[in-house]
Amino acid sequence: MQDMFENLPGLLFSYSLKVEKREFKFLKTAGALDVIPGVSADQFETNPELFFSKIHSGDQSRFWDVIVQEALAGNDWGCTFQVSDGEDSIWMDCSANVKQIDSQGCSGHGIITPMRNVHLSLKKSEEQLQKLNQLNQLTSDIAATLVQSVHGEVFASIENTLRRLGEYSNTDRVYIFEYDKSRDVINNTFEWCASGISAEMENLQGLPFGMIPDWKENFTQNKPVYIPNVTLLGPDKQQLRDVLEPQEIKSLLATPMYSGETFIGFIGFDSVRGLRDWSEGEIQLIQLAGNIIAGTIYRTRFENELIAARKAAEEANLSKSEFLANMSHEIRTPMNAILGFSEIMLNTAETERDKNYLGTITSAGRTLLALINDILDLSKVESGKVKLQPVPTDLSMLFEELTGLFDTTAGEKGLELHTEIDRKLPQVVLIDAVRLRQVLYNLIGNAIKFTYEGSVKIFVRYVDKDEHNPVNRLEISVSDTGVGIAQEHQHDIFESFFQIETGYTRKEGGTGLGLTITRKVVELMGGSISLMSNPGRGSTFTITFKDIETSALKLRRDTTYDWSKVKITFNPAKVLIVDDVLMNRKLVSAFLKTFDFDLHEAVNGKEAVKKAKEIIPDIILMDLRMPEMSGYDATRVLSNLGATSHIPIVAFTASAMSHEDELIKQLFDGYLRKPVSRYELLTMLANHLEHEIEESIEKE
Ligand code: ADP
């Protein structure tokens, strides 16, 4: 019997429990089990603390709680606990009865046995649970990182994600293959390798998706591919072995990646240095992580496409504007000659027939020029190149000037042209006068064009802000008694190149761009345009600006001349004409021939600098784009030379790129755009050279 006790694969014991002292004592022990490895059970009898100090700390209090609760109630009691065995833990099972119970505590007998099998499987599932938790945590981390990563950093974040997944799973290679639907191929686009493992990405581009049919089938059904041991693949999987074995892959997991319903590709894990077991839970989480990455890839590729499309559109738009600007430059240069010489010949032609021909050439040329200017203008507004320049403007003066321009045409058609300005209109408003003039010029021009009897009236109304109107309002209406516009066309006439198909339009000509530009410019200025019209009775176009800045200041009136009525005599002066095109030089010379000018010419910037130093001209007309040295460079040189820095230099160019405007303004004393008219040229010279005006009919 004794022998039996001593060889029992467990530990029998009798115990006593003293509640107040919190003391659990082994009174007697027997059996072959070392409950605590390396500690013989006899020692528990002399050292009651020893047992508790050796079991896992979490189990100590559980053990105590069970005894106190169950044993003191007189019940049989039991408890499991762990003790350490080197690196490992062993689970023990203890069950006992209660023999005696009193106010101080109780006593009884029990047995402790090891729980080896249970312990192992428990331990394993606990470990697995821990790993799953870890992967779960990692997956949500990955989701947060990828969602937050800004556009330029996404691909780096994905690479970092692969590294984290690789380190977590203790695999050797983690990679992503993206599916290219248009070619039905897969490309290895991301890869992470553990140290010492060779990269394969370069070799894995443009592979047919159907190369391994099982995989394609699995992935299209949103199922993973898991090969725990490549060496165990059956002979029917030879094709797959041929792919995996050269890469020395021992275990492999690949899960499909979907963004919504779209198959993006798959994420794979290779184990090269050993086998890797993937649990069901892990595979599910990996699939989730793969889908998160898929969403990110999908979003980023989509954003990339958008960015590329926007860039292409911007480039196309820019090249369109540049093309138009260049084209207009190319056309303006010969137009300069055609219009200029026609004008000169028109003045000297003797026969009526020649005058007629020349008249037609001039007017056709001007129409062509107007069309070019309109197209250019529209492209500038559309490409956002027009920058508004609000300046203090006297509107009464502006209207006077505008009606002055149309007086003759209106008079010839027997139309009354009349402006009615609200008395309340402030003297000065802050507005881009150049653009406002352009808009009104279009509207008044159209009104006169499409009116054959009656009148064209301009009404200017101003409503100041008060308790009813939080902001002021400026309304300008151009009202005619002309042919009118049918309701169905009232919207279309603001579209590019739209002209109403009537005899009037054919008769009057035009480009069909005027109102398009007008509306765009008005909107750019922060205003709006509206139309009211009755066919046969007339039209009223109204533009409205709100909240404009006003001032009571008076502006000085600029002196302008009506060159048809004024005779100007310049004091003798030296004029240097710089242009690489012979025709342009000749044209300016022809315009200036009748004056007492000493005319000099230069064919490029270099020659201009040389001549200017020699003759010290009183004014220089400088073309901008020339071979050898541009007009800009020549002007810079001359402005920095003591002897020539005082000479006014006027830019003379066919170029129309708006980004040059600012530079021209800074560098030059004036700006003439080709084709230049005699009037513009004389006005510019009068600004810089001493002159006298005879029969001075100066316009107010
Ligand atoms: P364009 O006058 O150069 O043809 P617009 O864009 O200025 O181009 O005008 C477009 C069309 O709108 C004109 O061709 C004409 O048919 C119509 N239109 C514009 N203004 C008036 C007006 N005041 N009265 C009648 N029709 C007009």
XYZ file of C-alpha atoms and ligand atoms in Angstrom:
727
model
C 0.000 0.000 0.000
C 2.751 2.368 1.030
C 4.539 1.420 -2.161
C 1.401 2.211 -4.113
C 1.147 5.694 -2.597
C 4.759 6.391 -3.234
C 4.509 5.520 -6.926
C 1.186 7.247 -7.548
C 1.491 9.617 -10.576
C -0.124 12.341 -8.514
C 0.168 13.909 -5.093
C -2.131 12.961 -2.250
C -2.394 15.439 0.553
C -4.217 16.372 3.701
C -4.651 20.073 4.402
C -5.795 22.613 6.900
C -7.094 26.098 6.205
C -6.997 28.943 8.685
C -9.055 31.810 7.373
C -7.932 34.633 9.614
C -4.278 33.838 9.202
C -4.840 33.338 5.443
C -2.950 30.102 5.804
C -3.240 26.993 3.632
C -1.081 24.218 4.914
C -0.192 20.787 3.486
C -0.295 18.576 6.576
C 0.834 15.396 4.911
C 1.780 14.490 1.352
C 2.338 11.242 -0.537
C 2.929 10.375 -4.199
C 5.504 10.432 -6.983
C 4.440 13.766 -8.571
C 6.729 16.748 -8.227
C 4.018 19.378 -8.397
C 6.665 22.043 -8.564
C 9.500 20.715 -10.725
C 12.641 20.283 -8.671
C 10.844 20.836 -5.338
C 9.932 17.745 -3.313
C 6.444 17.841 -1.824
C 7.804 17.272 1.743
C 9.007 20.832 1.732
C 5.410 22.111 1.477
C 4.750 20.603 4.889
C 7.407 22.716 6.591
C 7.098 25.788 4.369
C 3.428 26.598 3.629
C 4.328 29.688 1.535
C 6.512 27.713 -0.869
C 3.620 26.177 -2.820
C 1.853 29.461 -3.500
C 5.042 31.253 -4.390
C 5.751 28.726 -7.149
C 2.440 28.702 -8.978
C 1.592 31.343 -11.595
C 0.765 34.614 -9.984
C -2.638 34.891 -11.676
C -3.548 31.443 -10.362
C -2.577 32.131 -6.728
C -5.501 34.368 -5.933
C -7.890 32.184 -7.963
C -6.774 29.157 -5.931
C -7.270 30.978 -2.640
C -10.686 32.360 -3.670
C -11.974 28.890 -4.602
C -10.888 27.345 -1.315
C -12.329 30.116 0.790
C -15.630 30.109 -1.081
C -16.190 26.385 -1.535
C -14.323 24.723 1.331
C -15.676 27.016 4.021
C -19.170 26.224 2.760
C -18.320 22.569 3.328
C -18.284 21.716 -0.378
C -15.785 19.626 -2.285
C -13.567 22.010 -4.145
C -11.213 21.994 -7.119
C -8.969 24.277 -9.048
C -6.506 24.282 -11.951
C -3.250 26.163 -11.848
C -0.009 26.529 -13.768
C 3.532 26.062 -12.647
C 6.625 26.921 -14.612
C 8.846 24.212 -16.005
C 11.812 25.963 -17.530
C 10.536 27.815 -20.666
C 7.242 25.919 -20.542
C 4.242 25.933 -18.207
C 2.481 22.828 -16.902
C -1.160 22.774 -15.954
C -2.145 20.974 -12.748
C -5.532 19.932 -11.520
C -6.325 19.896 -7.813
C -9.479 18.472 -6.176
C -10.231 18.001 -2.531
C -12.960 17.385 0.054
C -13.782 18.890 3.460
C -13.634 16.601 6.475
C -13.878 19.048 9.306
C -15.105 22.595 9.507
C -15.153 25.073 12.390
C -15.130 28.783 13.012
C -11.402 29.090 12.281
C -11.402 27.224 9.020
C -11.516 23.683 7.731
C -9.431 20.630 6.872
C -9.631 17.634 4.536
C -7.909 15.517 1.844
C -7.127 16.058 -1.792
C -5.138 15.091 -4.870
C -3.127 17.033 -7.464
C -2.618 15.534 -10.928
C -0.953 16.923 -14.056
C -3.143 17.908 -17.013
C -0.617 17.352 -19.765
C -2.864 16.869 -22.823
C -5.368 19.456 -21.878
C -2.614 21.848 -21.064
C -0.933 21.461 -24.436
C -4.001 22.091 -26.496
C -5.059 24.942 -24.249
C -1.663 26.463 -24.438
C -1.670 26.208 -28.202
C -5.030 27.834 -28.618
C -4.019 30.564 -26.246
C -0.951 31.248 -28.301
C -3.004 31.227 -31.461
C -5.450 33.600 -29.906
C -2.640 35.891 -28.978
C -1.275 35.811 -32.520
C -4.712 36.478 -33.923
C -5.093 39.410 -31.585
C -1.783 40.702 -32.753
C -2.775 40.343 -36.401
C -6.110 41.929 -35.675
C -4.362 44.877 -34.102
C -1.926 45.053 -37.005
C -4.752 44.998 -39.536
C -6.569 47.886 -37.921
C -3.261 49.753 -37.673
C -2.675 49.162 -41.360
C -6.179 50.393 -42.211
C -5.649 53.569 -40.197
C -2.223 54.236 -41.743
C -3.360 53.628 -45.298
C -6.499 55.704 -44.991
C -4.549 58.593 -43.556
C -1.597 58.503 -45.916
C -1.558 61.462 -48.282
C -1.462 60.898 -51.994
C 2.298 61.070 -52.560
C 3.062 58.705 -49.651
C 0.618 55.893 -50.342
C 2.988 53.574 -52.164
C 5.630 53.957 -49.462
C 2.932 53.142 -46.879
C 1.976 49.986 -48.752
C 5.622 48.881 -48.813
C 5.822 49.524 -45.108
C 2.630 47.500 -44.607
C 4.163 44.512 -46.399
C 7.182 44.714 -44.128
C 4.980 44.724 -41.020
C 2.958 41.768 -42.275
C 6.183 39.928 -43.134
C 7.661 40.528 -39.711
C 4.443 39.537 -38.002
C 4.058 36.311 -39.943
C 7.722 35.436 -39.808
C 7.645 34.752 -43.536
C 10.404 35.535 -46.023
C 8.723 37.344 -48.870
C 5.499 39.337 -48.973
C 4.285 40.721 -52.292
C 1.396 42.102 -54.220
C 0.441 41.177 -57.747
C -1.873 43.599 -59.516
C -4.196 42.391 -62.216
C -4.094 44.165 -65.582
C -7.509 43.433 -66.992
C -6.838 44.876 -70.459
C -4.066 42.322 -71.092
C -5.245 39.602 -68.671
C -1.829 39.554 -67.000
C -0.553 40.015 -63.462
C 2.393 42.201 -62.463
C 4.354 42.071 -59.244
C 4.090 45.687 -58.097
C 5.177 45.594 -54.436
C 7.576 43.295 -52.623
C 9.212 42.957 -49.207
C 11.958 40.417 -48.535
C 13.425 39.313 -45.220
C 17.151 39.868 -45.023
C 19.117 37.316 -47.019
C 16.164 36.493 -49.279
C 16.453 37.363 -52.947
C 13.947 39.742 -54.563
C 11.864 38.294 -57.375
C 9.812 41.287 -58.442
C 11.747 42.047 -61.613
C 11.230 38.528 -62.940
C 7.531 38.552 -62.275
C 6.068 41.047 -64.725
C 3.383 40.514 -67.338
C 2.621 36.908 -66.319
C -0.544 35.436 -67.844
C -3.210 35.372 -65.130
C -4.343 31.938 -66.249
C -0.817 30.515 -65.917
C -1.905 28.617 -62.808
C -5.568 27.806 -63.493
C -6.431 26.815 -59.879
C -5.313 30.168 -58.637
C -7.367 32.099 -61.141
C -10.399 30.018 -60.220
C -9.881 30.518 -56.477
C -9.277 34.214 -56.775
C -12.261 34.871 -59.000
C -14.379 33.123 -56.345
C -12.742 35.289 -53.666
C -10.975 32.271 -52.101
C -7.374 32.087 -50.889
C -4.655 29.705 -52.063
C -2.827 28.021 -49.186
C -0.019 25.496 -49.697
C 1.293 24.376 -46.270
C 4.051 22.243 -47.760
C 5.197 22.592 -51.359
C 7.052 19.256 -51.271
C 3.771 17.483 -50.578
C 2.093 18.782 -53.741
C 0.806 15.877 -55.809
C 2.047 15.025 -59.289
C -1.029 16.750 -60.780
C 0.371 20.023 -59.431
C 3.680 19.735 -61.279
C 3.062 23.038 -63.099
C 2.765 24.844 -59.772
C 5.861 23.094 -58.385
C 7.766 24.290 -61.443
C 6.920 27.854 -60.486
C 7.486 27.593 -56.728
C 10.486 25.325 -56.423
C 12.968 27.478 -58.359
C 12.142 30.224 -55.822
C 12.786 27.703 -53.022
C 9.321 28.296 -51.586
C 8.302 25.783 -48.891
C 4.939 27.180 -47.772
C 2.777 29.746 -49.469
C -0.360 31.739 -48.757
C -1.997 34.027 -51.318
C -5.321 35.784 -50.794
C -7.297 37.698 -53.411
C -7.657 41.464 -53.061
C -10.943 43.099 -53.911
C -11.979 46.735 -53.804
C -15.741 46.399 -53.697
C -16.569 44.120 -56.608
C -13.369 44.880 -58.502
C -10.597 42.295 -58.456
C -7.358 44.204 -57.922
C -4.903 41.293 -57.588
C -3.566 39.227 -54.719
C -1.240 39.447 -51.755
C 1.167 36.554 -51.186
C 3.407 35.246 -48.384
C 6.321 32.920 -49.195
C 8.181 30.921 -46.568
C 11.600 29.922 -47.843
C 13.563 29.047 -44.717
C 10.974 26.762 -43.161
C 7.352 25.693 -43.201
C 4.685 28.137 -42.055
C 1.341 27.084 -40.626
C -1.492 29.549 -41.246
C -4.593 29.207 -39.092
C -8.046 29.743 -40.548
C -8.457 32.928 -38.505
C -5.143 34.299 -39.687
C -6.022 33.649 -43.313
C -9.274 35.510 -42.878
C -7.537 38.490 -41.333
C -4.872 38.484 -44.053
C -7.647 38.543 -46.611
C -9.135 41.529 -44.821
C -5.764 43.304 -44.775
C -5.430 42.513 -48.509
C -8.793 44.120 -49.200
C -7.813 47.220 -47.269
C -4.647 47.493 -49.368
C -6.715 46.846 -52.510
C -8.981 49.777 -51.670
C -5.954 51.978 -51.201
C -4.356 50.893 -54.475
C -7.620 51.376 -56.331
C -8.138 54.835 -54.867
C -4.563 55.870 -55.582
C -4.522 54.594 -59.156
C -7.811 56.399 -59.722
C -6.405 59.618 -58.238
C -3.290 59.226 -60.382
C -5.438 58.915 -63.472
C -7.376 62.006 -62.474
C -4.206 63.957 -61.838
C -2.744 62.853 -65.176
C -5.983 63.740 -66.964
C -6.079 67.143 -65.335
C -2.448 67.744 -66.218
C -3.061 66.728 -69.818
C -6.089 69.004 -69.983
C -4.122 71.885 -68.513
C -1.289 71.291 -70.930
C -3.699 71.058 -73.839
C -5.342 74.265 -72.729
C -2.017 75.970 -72.324
C -0.812 74.834 -75.714
C -4.108 75.979 -77.179
C -3.607 79.442 -75.694
C 0.003 79.497 -76.761
C -0.927 78.308 -80.217
C -3.519 81.038 -80.509
C -1.145 83.661 -79.231
C 1.558 82.534 -81.645
C -0.852 82.262 -84.495
C -2.123 85.738 -83.859
C 1.476 86.958 -83.798
C 2.196 85.271 -87.100
C -0.935 86.688 -88.702
C -0.613 90.152 -87.250
C 2.845 90.700 -88.724
C 1.766 90.404 -92.385
C -1.549 92.110 -91.505
C 0.489 95.049 -90.341
C 1.881 95.427 -93.813
C -1.404 94.768 -95.639
C -3.446 97.219 -93.597
C -0.753 99.837 -93.279
C 0.108 100.015 -96.961
C -3.535 99.832 -98.017
C -4.200 102.813 -95.798
C -1.315 104.750 -97.313
C -2.334 103.817 -100.869
C -5.965 104.658 -100.167
C -4.861 108.194 -99.415
C -2.865 108.457 -102.593
C -4.967 106.350 -105.041
C -6.215 108.371 -107.958
C -8.931 106.384 -109.666
C -12.242 105.525 -108.030
C -11.721 101.869 -108.947
C -8.394 101.659 -107.115
C -9.942 103.390 -104.122
C -12.726 100.852 -104.140
C -10.372 97.898 -104.281
C -8.196 99.332 -101.570
C -11.236 100.119 -99.472
C -12.327 96.495 -99.728
C -8.869 95.200 -98.858
C -8.742 97.481 -95.824
C -12.174 96.541 -94.536
C -11.681 92.815 -95.152
C -8.317 93.091 -93.406
C -9.886 94.823 -90.436
C -12.577 92.113 -90.170
C -9.903 89.450 -90.215
C -7.979 91.325 -87.576
C -11.116 91.692 -85.454
C -11.690 87.944 -85.674
C -8.125 87.185 -84.634
C -8.387 89.621 -81.757
C -11.693 88.082 -80.638
C -10.389 84.507 -80.726
C -7.305 85.546 -78.862
C -9.311 87.464 -76.327
C -11.683 84.592 -75.727
C -8.853 82.117 -75.291
C -7.227 84.471 -72.811
C -10.402 84.823 -70.771
C -11.051 81.073 -70.904
C -7.557 80.145 -69.814
C -7.820 82.551 -66.876
C -5.010 84.711 -68.210
C -6.991 87.924 -68.022
C -6.133 89.727 -64.816
C -8.469 92.535 -63.907
C -6.953 95.938 -63.261
C -9.501 98.106 -61.497
C -8.615 101.804 -61.730
C -10.453 104.931 -60.621
C -12.701 105.647 -63.599
C -14.936 108.572 -64.476
C -17.889 106.760 -66.067
C -19.384 109.924 -67.642
C -16.096 110.459 -69.425
C -15.997 106.840 -70.528
C -19.503 107.053 -72.012
C -18.701 110.324 -73.752
C -15.663 108.727 -75.295
C -17.628 105.619 -76.342
C -20.515 107.502 -77.913
C -17.934 109.668 -79.645
C -16.603 106.539 -81.315
C -20.043 105.549 -82.606
C -21.415 109.025 -83.433
C -20.487 108.838 -87.093
C -21.832 105.300 -87.715
C -25.074 106.051 -85.879
C -25.420 109.339 -87.766
C -24.884 107.610 -91.098
C -27.737 105.197 -90.313
C -29.951 108.039 -89.138
C -30.047 106.669 -85.573
C -30.263 108.691 -82.433
C -27.449 107.785 -80.038
C -28.032 108.985 -76.563
C -26.749 108.427 -73.028
C -28.771 109.008 -69.877
C -26.763 108.995 -66.682
C -28.304 108.828 -63.241
C -27.551 111.978 -61.270
C -26.732 109.885 -58.255
C -23.853 108.173 -60.048
C -20.644 108.894 -58.118
C -18.006 110.798 -60.061
C -15.471 108.010 -59.859
C -15.849 104.245 -59.529
C -13.120 101.673 -59.137
C -13.454 99.359 -62.126
C -11.359 97.785 -64.889
C -12.034 100.517 -67.421
C -10.339 98.706 -70.295
C -12.578 95.680 -69.895
C -15.715 97.749 -69.285
C -14.984 99.719 -72.441
C -14.555 96.453 -74.364
C -17.895 95.128 -73.106
C -19.812 98.319 -73.858
C -18.116 98.683 -77.205
C -19.492 95.253 -78.143
C -23.004 95.977 -76.886
C -23.269 99.442 -78.455
C -21.685 98.145 -81.667
C -24.264 95.339 -81.897
C -27.125 97.677 -81.059
C -26.179 100.046 -83.884
C -25.442 97.138 -86.209
C -28.865 95.535 -85.798
C -30.948 98.724 -85.708
C -32.158 100.373 -88.898
C -34.380 103.091 -87.530
C -35.054 104.713 -84.223
C -32.458 104.955 -81.523
C -29.784 103.365 -79.398
C -29.902 104.545 -75.805
C -27.551 103.914 -72.951
C -28.971 104.168 -69.453
C -26.736 104.262 -66.420
C -28.491 103.716 -63.092
C -26.964 103.756 -59.661
C -28.599 102.576 -56.451
C -26.646 103.371 -53.331
C -26.748 101.079 -50.358
C -29.310 101.892 -47.684
C -31.386 100.029 -45.132
C -33.073 98.023 -47.942
C -29.961 97.366 -50.025
C -26.920 96.085 -48.172
C -24.700 96.819 -51.194
C -24.750 99.409 -53.965
C -25.675 98.541 -57.540
C -24.546 99.903 -60.892
C -26.688 99.036 -63.903
C -25.773 99.871 -67.484
C -28.363 99.144 -70.178
C -27.881 99.371 -73.901
C -31.311 99.598 -75.469
C -32.105 99.620 -79.172
C -35.193 99.777 -81.373
C -33.707 97.260 -83.802
C -34.587 93.857 -85.195
C -34.796 92.194 -81.781
C -33.996 88.617 -80.822
C -36.563 85.803 -80.721
C -37.066 84.128 -77.360
C -35.559 80.819 -78.559
C -32.242 82.496 -79.424
C -31.890 84.648 -76.343
C -29.788 82.048 -74.589
C -27.759 80.832 -77.602
C -26.441 84.227 -78.667
C -24.055 84.103 -75.703
C -22.474 80.885 -77.070
C -19.281 80.965 -79.171
C -19.766 81.498 -82.901
C -23.541 81.587 -82.632
C -25.241 83.960 -85.043
C -28.946 84.099 -85.743
C -29.579 82.852 -89.254
C -31.216 85.935 -90.712
C -30.544 88.220 -93.604
C -29.491 90.898 -91.113
C -26.657 88.847 -89.694
C -25.394 87.916 -93.124
C -25.608 91.525 -94.172
C -23.831 92.884 -91.124
C -21.146 90.234 -90.763
C -19.383 89.682 -87.418
C -17.684 86.801 -85.705
C -20.338 85.455 -83.341
C -17.839 85.806 -80.497
C -18.652 89.295 -79.254
C -21.394 88.348 -76.796
C -19.517 85.254 -75.595
C -16.550 87.423 -74.677
C -18.844 90.090 -73.262
C -20.579 87.685 -70.909
C -17.330 86.035 -69.799
C -15.669 89.374 -69.130
C -18.680 90.723 -67.228
C -18.719 87.600 -65.064
C -14.988 87.832 -64.536
C -15.580 91.381 -63.298
C -18.071 89.999 -60.785
C -21.113 91.265 -62.679
C -23.975 89.710 -64.597
C -25.613 90.317 -67.955
C -29.271 89.972 -68.901
C -31.312 90.462 -72.031
C -34.865 91.551 -72.761
C -35.947 91.584 -76.347
C -39.000 91.638 -78.610
C -38.479 90.635 -82.212
C -39.168 93.602 -84.457
C -39.228 96.039 -81.536
C -35.721 96.004 -80.140
C -33.422 94.640 -77.465
C -32.068 95.766 -74.122
C -28.860 94.268 -72.748
C -28.246 95.136 -69.094
C -25.079 94.584 -67.141
C -25.161 94.833 -63.372
C -22.310 95.227 -60.911
C -22.841 95.095 -57.194
C -20.858 96.444 -54.303
C -18.449 98.531 -56.348
C -16.044 100.946 -54.754
C -16.813 104.597 -55.426
C -15.149 107.936 -54.853
C -16.143 111.571 -55.090
C -12.704 112.531 -56.438
C -12.499 114.175 -59.844
C -10.141 112.760 -62.444
C -8.063 114.830 -64.840
C -9.134 114.349 -68.422
C -6.517 112.963 -70.810
C -5.936 114.917 -73.925
C -6.684 112.995 -77.051
C -6.768 114.289 -80.539
C -9.138 113.628 -83.340
C -6.458 113.186 -85.925
C -8.791 113.714 -88.837
C -9.312 117.290 -87.664
C -5.911 118.128 -86.202
C -2.682 119.024 -87.898
C 0.375 118.188 -85.889
C 3.882 119.438 -86.531
C 6.732 117.740 -84.730
C 9.931 119.582 -83.988
C 12.856 118.021 -85.871
C 13.725 114.748 -84.142
C 15.701 111.554 -84.653
C 13.580 108.381 -84.683
C 15.198 104.947 -84.580
C 12.981 102.183 -85.957
C 14.103 98.718 -84.886
C 12.514 95.696 -86.573
C 13.889 92.620 -88.312
C 11.053 92.668 -90.872
C 11.770 95.088 -93.706
C 8.058 95.612 -94.388
C 7.412 96.830 -90.850
C 10.270 99.315 -90.994
C 9.062 100.595 -94.338
C 5.520 100.998 -93.077
C 6.508 103.115 -90.098
C 8.810 105.160 -92.334
C 5.937 105.693 -94.758
C 3.671 106.920 -91.951
C 6.317 109.344 -90.732
C 7.632 110.500 -94.099
C 5.637 113.727 -94.083
C 7.201 114.917 -90.806
C 10.511 116.553 -90.181
C 12.047 113.410 -88.744
C 15.513 112.036 -89.223
C 14.615 108.325 -89.613
C 17.116 105.576 -88.775
C 16.660 101.832 -88.941
C 18.191 98.812 -87.228
C 17.469 95.147 -87.925
C 18.105 93.638 -84.498
C 18.806 94.538 -80.889
C 22.555 94.509 -81.309
C 22.467 96.949 -84.195
C 19.944 99.075 -82.305
C 22.323 99.440 -79.355
C 25.181 100.362 -81.678
C 23.143 102.930 -83.656
C 21.549 104.431 -80.554
C 24.990 105.036 -79.042
C 26.128 106.731 -82.271
C 23.172 108.952 -83.069
C 21.429 109.352 -79.677
C 17.870 109.317 -81.109
C 14.960 111.196 -79.519
C 12.790 108.092 -79.510
C 13.211 104.407 -80.342
C 10.447 102.151 -81.678
C 11.625 98.708 -80.631
C 10.337 95.391 -81.963
C 10.567 92.685 -79.263
C 11.308 89.401 -80.980
C 14.345 89.679 -83.174
C 17.297 87.433 -84.015
C 20.716 87.964 -82.381
C 19.463 90.250 -79.635
C 15.850 90.706 -78.590
C 14.179 94.066 -78.061
C 14.025 93.314 -74.334
C 17.774 92.813 -74.060
C 18.585 95.833 -76.212
C 16.291 98.000 -74.080
C 17.933 96.750 -70.887
C 21.379 97.602 -72.268
C 20.314 101.077 -73.410
C 18.538 101.906 -70.164
C 21.685 101.060 -68.227
C 24.000 103.208 -70.346
C 24.443 106.782 -69.131
C 24.350 108.242 -72.643
C 21.159 106.497 -73.724
C 19.225 105.935 -70.521
C 17.074 109.047 -71.076
C 15.788 107.966 -74.527
C 12.138 106.908 -74.519
C 11.788 103.413 -75.934
C 8.409 102.253 -77.180
C 7.738 98.519 -77.490
C 6.453 97.718 -80.922
C 5.202 94.185 -81.193
C 2.736 91.771 -82.695
C 3.018 89.510 -79.699
C 0.029 89.183 -77.472
C 1.100 86.893 -74.652
C -0.427 88.382 -71.569
C 2.387 87.212 -69.309
C 4.646 89.671 -71.133
C 2.399 92.642 -70.332
C 3.922 93.277 -66.934
C 7.476 93.089 -68.224
C 6.693 95.439 -71.093
C 5.145 97.912 -68.687
C 8.224 97.878 -66.460
C 10.800 98.092 -69.180
C 9.335 100.388 -71.820
C 7.940 103.903 -71.993
C 5.023 102.898 -74.167
C 3.517 100.039 -76.092
C 2.299 99.898 -79.696
C 0.633 96.777 -80.939
C 0.987 95.788 -84.580
C -0.723 96.388 -86.897
C -0.352 99.961 -85.789
C -2.507 102.706 -87.276
C -1.211 106.123 -88.140
C -3.337 107.589 -85.361
C -1.926 105.361 -82.693
C 1.593 106.028 -83.881
C 1.107 109.812 -83.883
C -0.519 109.751 -80.460
C 2.424 107.820 -79.071
C 4.974 110.161 -80.668
C 3.044 113.197 -79.437
C 3.387 111.817 -75.919
C 7.169 111.773 -76.140
C 8.305 114.361 -78.732
C 7.931 118.101 -78.858
C 5.196 119.160 -81.226
C 2.703 121.824 -82.151
C -0.959 121.444 -82.877
C -2.517 123.652 -85.530
C -6.204 124.464 -85.967
C -6.335 123.064 -82.526
C -9.752 121.388 -82.366
C -8.901 119.576 -79.219
C -11.459 117.098 -77.999
C -12.583 117.484 -74.450
P -21.491 89.114 -83.875
O -22.229 90.364 -83.626
O -20.036 89.323 -84.071
O -22.097 88.234 -84.901
P -22.203 88.506 -81.158
O -21.789 87.395 -80.277
O -21.912 89.876 -80.693
O -21.523 88.232 -82.548
O -23.730 88.362 -81.435
C -24.299 87.110 -81.772
C -25.574 87.280 -82.508
O -26.591 87.807 -81.644
C -25.535 88.266 -83.663
O -25.029 87.653 -84.820
C -26.967 88.680 -83.810
O -27.666 87.718 -84.556
C -27.493 88.645 -82.379
N -27.462 89.976 -81.724
C -26.539 90.489 -80.902
N -26.898 91.726 -80.488
C -28.053 92.015 -81.069
C -28.939 93.146 -81.048
N -28.664 94.243 -80.302
N -30.078 93.083 -81.777
C -30.355 91.991 -82.507
N -29.582 90.891 -82.573
C -28.429 90.894 -81.875
